Amino acid sequence: MTAEAKPASLQLTERQEARRRRILHASARLASRGGFDAVQMREVAENSGVALGTLYRYFPSKVHLLVATMQDQLQHMHEALRKRPPTEEEPTTRVAQTLMRAFRALQREPHLADAMVRALTFADRSVSPEVDTVSRLTTAIILDAMGLDGPPTPEQLSAVRVIEHTWHSALITWLSGRASIAQVKIDIETVCRLIDLTARDGAREGADGAREGR
Amino acid sequence: MTAEAKPASLQLTERQEARRRRILHASARLASRGGFDAVQMREVAENSGVALGTLYRYFPSKVHLLVATMQDQLQHMHEALRKRPPTEEEPTTRVAQTLMRAFRALQREPHLADAMVRALTFADRSVSPEVDTVSRLTTAIILDAMGLDGPPTPEQLSAVRVIEHTWHSALITWLSGRASIAQVKIDIETVCRLIDLTARDGAREGADGAREGR
DNA sequence: CGTTTATCTAGAACAAGTTTCACTATCGGA
DNA sequence: TCCGATAGTGAAACTTGTTCTAGATAAACG
């Protein structure tokens, strides 16, 4: 894992944009078939009609490629969610509902999910910017689901971060067969209760305010 | 990633036990030096005075090896924590304190932490049993820190699961340089408040409700 | 247009995880 | 103690991610 070459100049020509699409498409297709291991760089190159060297110019490593694939998929999901926002009343349930919806979408392509999530957590520092983009996308989805009026408070951001942690990790335990779907649901619902807490705390004052010592 | 050969018969002879130790030791040493990538199977074999084939008989893949290494380290940490249990009063703070202590221990060997955690989250189904063992160990540590009287309620177990999720995921974001130590601390403290929630929900007033005061 | 430069291609080469094979050493039981 | 089964050794082979090289193409620009 060395990887540094820049992802091609910032302004892509039309042909280049098309190549990029073909690559991402091939990547997702192979991933859907057999997960992380089935995404083989030579095959991605071949399936997208591009030389191996070119593939590496666009995505400097397999992990980069799969994280980019995840960005792509998340973007789609974000749009889909925007079109049909959650129906629930309570922010807590809205978030839980949204995440479970996303989860069911992943369930439909478990191998693809496997490839993307494994890449995401396996990514080292050289992929940080890309992983960060994914993280921001996820955060945006959750914040959307919360349906806040104003900007989120720091407490709410913390809660969202923790929800995200739980989301990723729960996904992994499910993908590796160590947790059932029901279990994931419970975990999601459990962590979402943190939102209630921040809501309550945000309006705290009177009640049991003074906690947390030394 | 194929890996299946069983980890040698259940009853190890003395020499075998020694081999196993040497291997784990070499693994940890190499990991401490350069993280996941620095643990090269050929080198582990050489450094522990064992043939490559033998190494693979003991640990059917690099990930198996590193997860086993993590088991080992966790065991040590569990013992260390038993000897000096957390000093705080509140279960919530006790857990947070314990996890931050563990976290600081990992900070001392960031490369080793990197190797172990990356292996853990990268592990596929073939490593599930081993990963599960690690998970149980972690759960035990957290439950210990909570210092419960009786057996944990289902809600409490859910909270612990979520704390564990957060712990792993926060660790990853720190290891890949996307979150600061302070950030991790906040996340841990945030998720630990779930414990308050279960306590409040689980405890019907009277009995052990002498918390709030102080 | 013609030239200069960045991109792309084909394919070889390299690195590290994993497997295989032909032997040898060790161990547990008759 | 001797023997068959099991475990260990050493080295080569295989797989797949990654890098490198030389030549063909396409783009940018005067």
XYZ file of C-alpha atoms in Angstrom, chain A residues 84-201:
118
model
C -38.861 10.315 0.006
C -37.935 11.702 3.391
C -38.761 9.710 6.515
C -42.348 9.877 7.636
C -41.956 9.669 11.383
C -42.522 12.532 13.786
C -39.780 12.177 16.340
C -36.210 13.005 15.206
C -34.995 9.883 16.968
C -37.310 7.603 15.063
C -36.739 9.490 11.848
C -33.028 8.849 12.055
C -33.486 5.222 12.999
C -35.949 4.780 10.179
C -33.615 6.403 7.697
C -30.672 4.281 8.698
C -32.706 1.121 8.557
C -33.851 2.126 5.119
C -30.258 2.564 4.053
C -29.506 -0.734 5.671
C -32.171 -2.526 3.708
C -30.790 -1.025 0.539
C -27.401 -2.473 1.390
C -29.008 -5.797 2.148
C -30.093 -6.004 -1.449
C -26.452 -6.003 -2.519
C -24.650 -7.534 0.403
C -21.502 -8.231 -1.566
C -21.267 -4.682 -2.732
C -21.804 -3.509 0.804
C -19.072 -5.836 1.954
C -16.583 -4.483 -0.547
C -17.327 -0.868 0.233
C -17.396 -1.131 3.990
C -14.304 -3.281 4.197
C -12.438 -0.814 2.023
C -13.655 2.033 4.149
C -12.425 0.627 7.430
C -9.269 -0.793 5.950
C -8.259 2.520 4.439
C -5.046 3.947 5.776
C -3.969 7.573 6.006
C -3.366 7.906 2.285
C -7.105 7.610 1.719
C -8.142 9.961 4.508
C -9.502 12.731 2.282
C -11.746 10.327 0.408
C -12.913 8.577 3.556
C -13.629 11.952 5.027
C -15.864 12.774 2.105
C -17.829 9.608 2.734
C -18.086 10.548 6.364
C -19.390 13.990 5.536
C -21.980 12.485 3.230
C -23.153 10.153 5.956
C -23.310 12.983 8.433
C -25.381 14.991 5.998
C -27.825 12.139 5.604
C -28.269 11.795 9.340
C -28.614 15.515 9.907
C -31.186 15.646 7.147
C -33.119 12.904 8.867
C -33.067 14.793 12.124
C -34.787 17.654 10.388
C -33.335 20.375 12.561
C -34.496 23.936 12.441
C -31.213 25.701 12.899
C -27.613 24.550 12.810
C -26.823 21.544 15.018
C -25.413 22.087 18.487
C -22.052 20.593 19.413
C -23.871 17.962 21.481
C -25.941 17.017 18.518
C -22.869 16.732 16.360
C -21.314 14.436 18.920
C -24.410 12.306 18.914
C -24.318 12.138 15.141
C -20.693 11.106 15.227
C -21.481 8.309 17.637
C -24.420 7.218 15.531
C -22.131 7.064 12.566
C -19.612 4.992 14.481
C -22.322 2.594 15.474
C -23.678 2.461 11.966
C -20.344 1.478 10.461
C -19.424 -0.983 13.122
C -22.834 -2.612 13.222
C -22.674 -2.963 9.479
C -19.385 -4.774 9.796
C -20.643 -7.198 12.390
C -23.601 -7.954 10.167
C -21.457 -8.373 7.057
C -19.162 -10.771 8.820
C -22.115 -12.780 10.025
C -21.615 -12.038 13.687
C -24.859 -10.142 14.165
C -28.355 -10.611 12.822
C -30.375 -7.951 11.109
C -32.558 -7.766 14.184
C -29.479 -7.143 16.263
C -28.397 -4.306 13.998
C -31.836 -2.792 14.264
C -31.665 -2.840 18.025
C -28.235 -1.279 18.044
C -29.340 1.492 15.728
C -32.399 2.182 17.785
C -30.383 2.137 20.962
C -27.839 4.632 19.761
C -30.486 6.885 18.306
C -31.799 7.493 21.772
C -28.779 9.708 22.225
C -30.653 12.203 20.127
C -33.348 12.417 22.765
C -30.639 13.070 25.272
C -29.174 15.977 23.377
C -32.603 17.407 22.837
C -33.279 17.176 26.527
C -29.868 18.520 27.423
